[in-house]
CSV table of C-alpha atoms and ligand atoms in Angstrom, one decimal:
chain,number,residue,atom,x,y,z
A,1,UNK,CA,0.0,0.0,0.0
A,2,UNK,CA,1.2,3.5,-0.7
A,3,UNK,CA,-0.5,6.8,0.1
A,4,UNK,CA,0.6,10.1,-1.3
A,5,UNK,CA,1.5,12.7,1.3
A,6,UNK,CA,-0.8,15.8,1.1
A,7,UNK,CA,0.6,19.0,-0.2
A,8,UNK,CA,2.7,20.4,2.6
A,9,UNK,CA,2.1,23.8,4.2
A,10,UNK,CA,5.7,24.7,3.5
A,11,UNK,CA,5.9,24.2,-0.3
A,12,UNK,CA,8.7,21.8,-1.1
A,13,UNK,CA,9.0,20.0,-4.5
A,14,UNK,CA,10.5,17.0,-2.7
A,15,UNK,CA,7.7,16.6,-0.1
A,16,UNK,CA,5.0,16.5,-2.9
A,17,UNK,CA,6.5,13.3,-4.3
A,18,UNK,CA,6.9,11.5,-1.0
A,19,UNK,CA,4.8,8.4,-0.3
A,20,UNK,CA,3.8,6.3,2.8
A,21,UNK,CA,5.0,2.7,2.3
A,22,UNK,CA,5.3,-0.4,4.4
A,23,UNK,CA,8.7,-0.8,6.0
A,24,UNK,CA,11.3,-3.3,4.7
A,25,UNK,CA,14.2,-4.9,6.5
A,26,UNK,CA,16.5,-2.2,5.1
A,27,UNK,CA,14.6,0.4,7.1
A,28,UNK,CA,15.0,-1.2,10.5
A,29,UNK,CA,18.3,0.3,11.6
A,30,UNK,CA,17.1,3.7,10.4
A,31,UNK,CA,13.8,3.4,12.3
A,32,UNK,CA,15.8,2.4,15.4
A,33,UNK,CA,18.1,5.4,15.0
A,34,UNK,CA,15.3,7.9,14.4
A,35,UNK,CA,13.1,6.8,17.3
A,36,UNK,CA,15.9,6.7,19.7
A,37,UNK,CA,17.1,10.2,18.8
A,38,UNK,CA,13.8,11.5,20.0
A,39,UNK,CA,13.7,9.0,22.9
A,40,UNK,CA,17.0,10.4,24.2
A,41,UNK,CA,15.3,13.8,24.5
A,42,UNK,CA,12.4,12.3,26.4
A,43,UNK,CA,9.9,12.8,23.5
A,44,UNK,CA,9.0,9.2,23.2
A,45,UNK,CA,9.9,5.7,24.6
A,46,UNK,CA,13.0,4.0,23.3
A,47,UNK,CA,12.9,0.9,21.2
A,48,UNK,CA,15.6,-1.8,20.9
A,49,UNK,CA,16.7,-2.9,17.5
A,50,UNK,CA,15.3,-6.3,18.3
A,51,UNK,CA,11.9,-4.8,19.0
A,52,UNK,CA,12.0,-2.9,15.7
A,53,UNK,CA,12.8,-6.2,13.8
A,54,UNK,CA,10.1,-8.2,15.7
A,55,UNK,CA,7.5,-5.6,14.9
A,56,UNK,CA,8.8,-4.5,11.5
A,57,UNK,CA,5.6,-5.5,9.7
A,58,UNK,CA,3.7,-2.9,11.9
A,59,UNK,CA,5.7,-0.1,10.5
A,60,UNK,CA,4.9,2.5,7.8
A,61,UNK,CA,7.7,4.7,6.6
A,62,UNK,CA,8.3,7.8,4.4
A,63,UNK,CA,11.6,7.8,2.6
A,64,UNK,CA,13.3,10.3,0.3
A,65,UNK,CA,15.3,8.0,-1.9
A,66,UNK,CA,17.2,5.8,0.6
A,67,UNK,CA,16.9,8.3,3.4
A,68,UNK,CA,14.2,7.6,6.1
A,69,UNK,CA,12.3,10.8,6.9
A,70,UNK,CA,9.5,9.4,9.1
A,71,UNK,CA,8.0,6.3,10.6
A,72,UNK,CA,5.0,5.0,12.6
A,73,UNK,CA,3.8,1.6,13.8
A,74,UNK,CA,0.3,0.2,14.0
A,75,UNK,CA,0.3,-2.4,16.7
A,76,UNK,CA,-2.7,-4.7,17.3
A,77,UNK,CA,-3.4,-5.1,21.0
A,78,UNK,CA,-6.6,-7.1,21.0
A,79,UNK,CA,-9.5,-8.0,18.7
A,80,UNK,CA,-11.0,-4.5,18.9
A,81,UNK,CA,-7.9,-2.4,19.8
A,82,UNK,CA,-4.8,-1.2,18.2
A,83,UNK,CA,-2.1,1.3,19.1
A,84,UNK,CA,-0.2,4.0,17.1
A,85,UNK,CA,3.4,3.7,18.2
A,86,UNK,CA,6.9,5.0,17.5
A,87,UNK,CA,5.7,8.0,15.5
A,88,UNK,CA,8.7,10.1,14.5
A,89,UNK,CA,9.4,12.6,11.8
A,90,UNK,CA,13.0,13.7,11.2
A,91,UNK,CA,13.4,17.3,12.5
A,92,UNK,CA,14.0,18.9,9.2
A,93,UNK,CA,11.0,17.2,7.7
A,94,UNK,CA,8.5,18.2,10.3
A,95,UNK,CA,5.5,20.6,9.7
A,96,UNK,CA,5.1,19.2,6.1
A,97,UNK,CA,2.2,16.9,6.9
A,98,UNK,CA,4.2,13.7,7.2
A,99,UNK,CA,3.1,12.9,10.8
A,100,UNK,CA,-0.6,13.4,9.9
A,101,UNK,CA,-0.4,11.3,6.7
A,102,UNK,CA,1.4,8.5,8.7
A,103,UNK,CA,-1.4,8.5,11.3
A,104,UNK,CA,-4.0,8.4,8.6
A,105,UNK,CA,-2.3,5.3,7.1
A,106,UNK,CA,-2.6,3.7,10.5
A,107,UNK,CA,-6.3,4.6,10.6
A,108,UNK,CA,-7.0,3.2,7.2
A,109,UNK,CA,-5.2,-0.1,7.9
A,110,UNK,CA,-6.9,-0.4,11.3
A,111,UNK,CA,-10.3,0.1,9.7
A,112,UNK,CA,-9.5,-2.4,7.0
A,113,UNK,CA,-8.6,-4.9,9.7
A,114,UNK,CA,-11.9,-4.4,11.4
A,115,UNK,CA,-10.6,-2.8,14.5
A,116,UNK,CA,-12.9,-0.6,16.6
A,117,UNK,CA,-10.6,1.7,18.6
A,118,UNK,CA,-7.2,3.2,17.9
A,119,UNK,CA,-5.1,4.9,20.6
A,120,UNK,CA,-1.8,6.5,21.2
A,121,UNK,CA,0.2,7.2,24.4
A,122,UNK,CA,1.8,10.6,23.7
A,123,UNK,CA,3.4,13.8,25.0
A,124,UNK,CA,1.9,15.5,22.0
A,125,UNK,CA,-1.9,15.3,22.6
A,126,UNK,CA,-2.7,18.4,20.5
A,127,UNK,CA,-1.2,16.8,17.4
A,128,UNK,CA,-3.5,13.8,17.9
A,129,UNK,CA,-6.5,16.0,18.7
A,130,UNK,CA,-6.1,17.7,15.2
A,131,UNK,CA,-6.5,14.2,13.7
A,132,UNK,CA,-9.8,13.5,15.6
A,133,UNK,CA,-8.5,11.7,18.7
A,134,UNK,CA,-9.8,12.6,22.1
A,135,UNK,CA,-8.2,12.4,25.5
A,136,UNK,CA,-9.0,9.3,27.6
A,137,UNK,CA,-8.0,7.7,30.9
A,138,UNK,CA,-5.3,5.1,30.2
A,139,UNK,CA,-7.2,2.8,32.7
A,140,UNK,CA,-10.0,2.7,30.1
A,141,UNK,CA,-7.5,0.7,28.0
A,142,UNK,CA,-7.0,-2.3,30.3
A,143,UNK,CA,-5.6,-4.6,27.6
A,144,UNK,CA,-2.7,-2.1,27.1
A,145,UNK,CA,-2.1,-1.7,30.8
A,146,UNK,CA,-2.2,-5.5,31.5
A,147,UNK,CA,-0.1,-6.5,28.4
A,148,UNK,CA,2.5,-3.8,28.3
A,149,UNK,CA,2.4,-0.9,30.8
A,150,UNK,CA,2.9,-3.3,33.8
A,151,UNK,CA,6.3,-4.3,32.4
A,152,UNK,CA,7.4,-0.7,31.7
A,153,UNK,CA,9.9,0.8,34.1
A,154,UNK,CA,7.8,4.0,34.2
A,155,UNK,CA,4.7,2.3,35.5
A,156,UNK,CA,2.6,3.5,37.3
A,157,UNK,CA,4.0,7.1,37.2
A,158,UNK,CA,4.0,7.4,33.4
A,159,UNK,CA,3.0,10.9,32.3
A,160,UNK,CA,2.1,10.1,28.7
A,161,UNK,CA,-1.4,11.0,27.7
A,162,UNK,CA,-3.8,8.5,26.3
A,163,UNK,CA,-5.5,9.7,23.0
A,164,UNK,CA,-8.3,7.5,21.6
A,165,UNK,CA,-10.0,7.4,18.2
A,166,UNK,CA,-13.3,5.6,17.6
A,167,UNK,CA,-13.0,3.9,14.2
A,168,UNK,CA,-16.7,3.2,13.9
A,169,UNK,CA,-17.4,6.9,13.4
A,170,UNK,CA,-15.9,9.1,10.7
A,171,UNK,CA,-12.3,9.1,11.9
A,172,UNK,CA,-10.6,11.2,9.3
A,173,UNK,CA,-11.5,14.9,9.6
B,1,COA,C1,4.7,15.1,16.7
B,1,COA,C2,5.2,14.9,15.2
B,1,COA,C3,5.0,13.4,14.9
B,1,COA,C4,4.4,15.7,14.3
B,1,COA,O1,4.7,15.4,12.9
B,1,COA,P1,4.7,16.5,11.8
B,1,COA,O2,5.0,15.9,10.5
B,1,COA,O3,5.6,17.7,12.2
B,1,COA,O4,3.2,17.1,11.9
B,1,COA,P2,2.3,17.5,10.7
B,1,COA,O5,3.0,18.4,9.8
B,1,COA,O6,1.7,16.3,10.1
B,1,COA,O7,1.1,18.3,11.5
B,1,COA,C5,-0.2,18.0,11.4
B,1,COA,C6,-1.0,19.0,12.2
B,1,COA,O8,-0.6,18.8,13.6
B,1,COA,C7,-0.1,20.1,14.1
B,1,COA,N1,1.0,19.7,15.0
B,1,COA,C8,2.2,19.1,14.7
B,1,COA,N2,2.9,19.0,15.8
B,1,COA,C9,2.2,19.4,16.8
B,1,COA,C10,2.4,19.6,18.2
B,1,COA,N3,3.5,19.1,18.8
B,1,COA,N4,1.4,20.1,18.9
B,1,COA,C11,0.3,20.6,18.4
B,1,COA,N5,0.0,20.5,17.1
B,1,COA,C12,0.9,19.9,16.3
B,1,COA,C13,0.4,20.8,12.9
B,1,COA,O9,0.4,22.2,13.1
B,1,COA,C14,-0.7,20.4,11.8
B,1,COA,O10,-1.9,21.2,12.0
B,1,COA,P3,-2.6,21.8,10.8
B,1,COA,O11,-3.0,20.7,9.8
B,1,COA,O12,-3.8,22.5,11.4
B,1,COA,O13,-1.7,22.8,10.2
B,1,COA,C15,6.7,15.3,15.0
B,1,COA,O14,6.8,16.7,15.5
B,1,COA,C16,7.7,14.4,15.7
B,1,COA,O15,8.2,13.5,15.2
B,1,COA,N6,8.1,14.8,17.0
B,1,COA,C17,9.2,14.2,17.7
B,1,COA,C18,8.7,12.8,18.1
B,1,COA,C19,7.5,12.8,18.9
B,1,COA,O16,7.2,13.7,19.7
B,1,COA,N7,6.6,11.8,18.7
B,1,COA,C20,5.5,11.7,19.5
B,1,COA,C21,4.4,11.1,18.9
B,1,COA,S1,3.7,9.9,20.0
């Protein structure tokens, strides 16, 4: 599947030809590097290279030639629930619509899979609000808490905000 990025707010001839695509094995080291650059600054949780390979089929990427510009993962948690994870846009490629188009790719795939709810745990709730997500109590996502949060070193004092999108409505504003 490939989805064209929308026209960026900052006109750039290169951004107009960028596409969202499924990740390949050649992207794994670049995804690991991009995510962990932001994780070191406390913007998101770190991922090991092993985690990236194990979950590689979850990932969408945007590349410019061989250069990775952005990534996101759609991770299924339960029969009705999936998570948007590891969303990262290279600093110099931000504010061009790439983050939004990656989340929309997750929404489309989650709908095609028959999932009912999509969520993200984030320090950027306003970004997700623009895409139709609403804030929720993480305890309203017990499958996430039981499966993953309990094993996280930050639990129970995690300050990420849970943002939820109901896929049964019209999710793409
Ligand atoms: C957060 C992030 C993914 C946004 O990606 P981006 O490509 O710069 O965002 P887009 O250009 O697609 O922005 C889409 C909309 O969200 C808004 N937006 C982007 N970042 C925002 C933020 N931090 N807070 C509020 N709104 C934001 C944009 O203004 C835009 O709104 P508009 O359509 O009304 O103009 C990117 O800044 C990033 O990778 N940050 C570092 C990693 C990180 O924080 N990841 C957290 C995700 S869980």
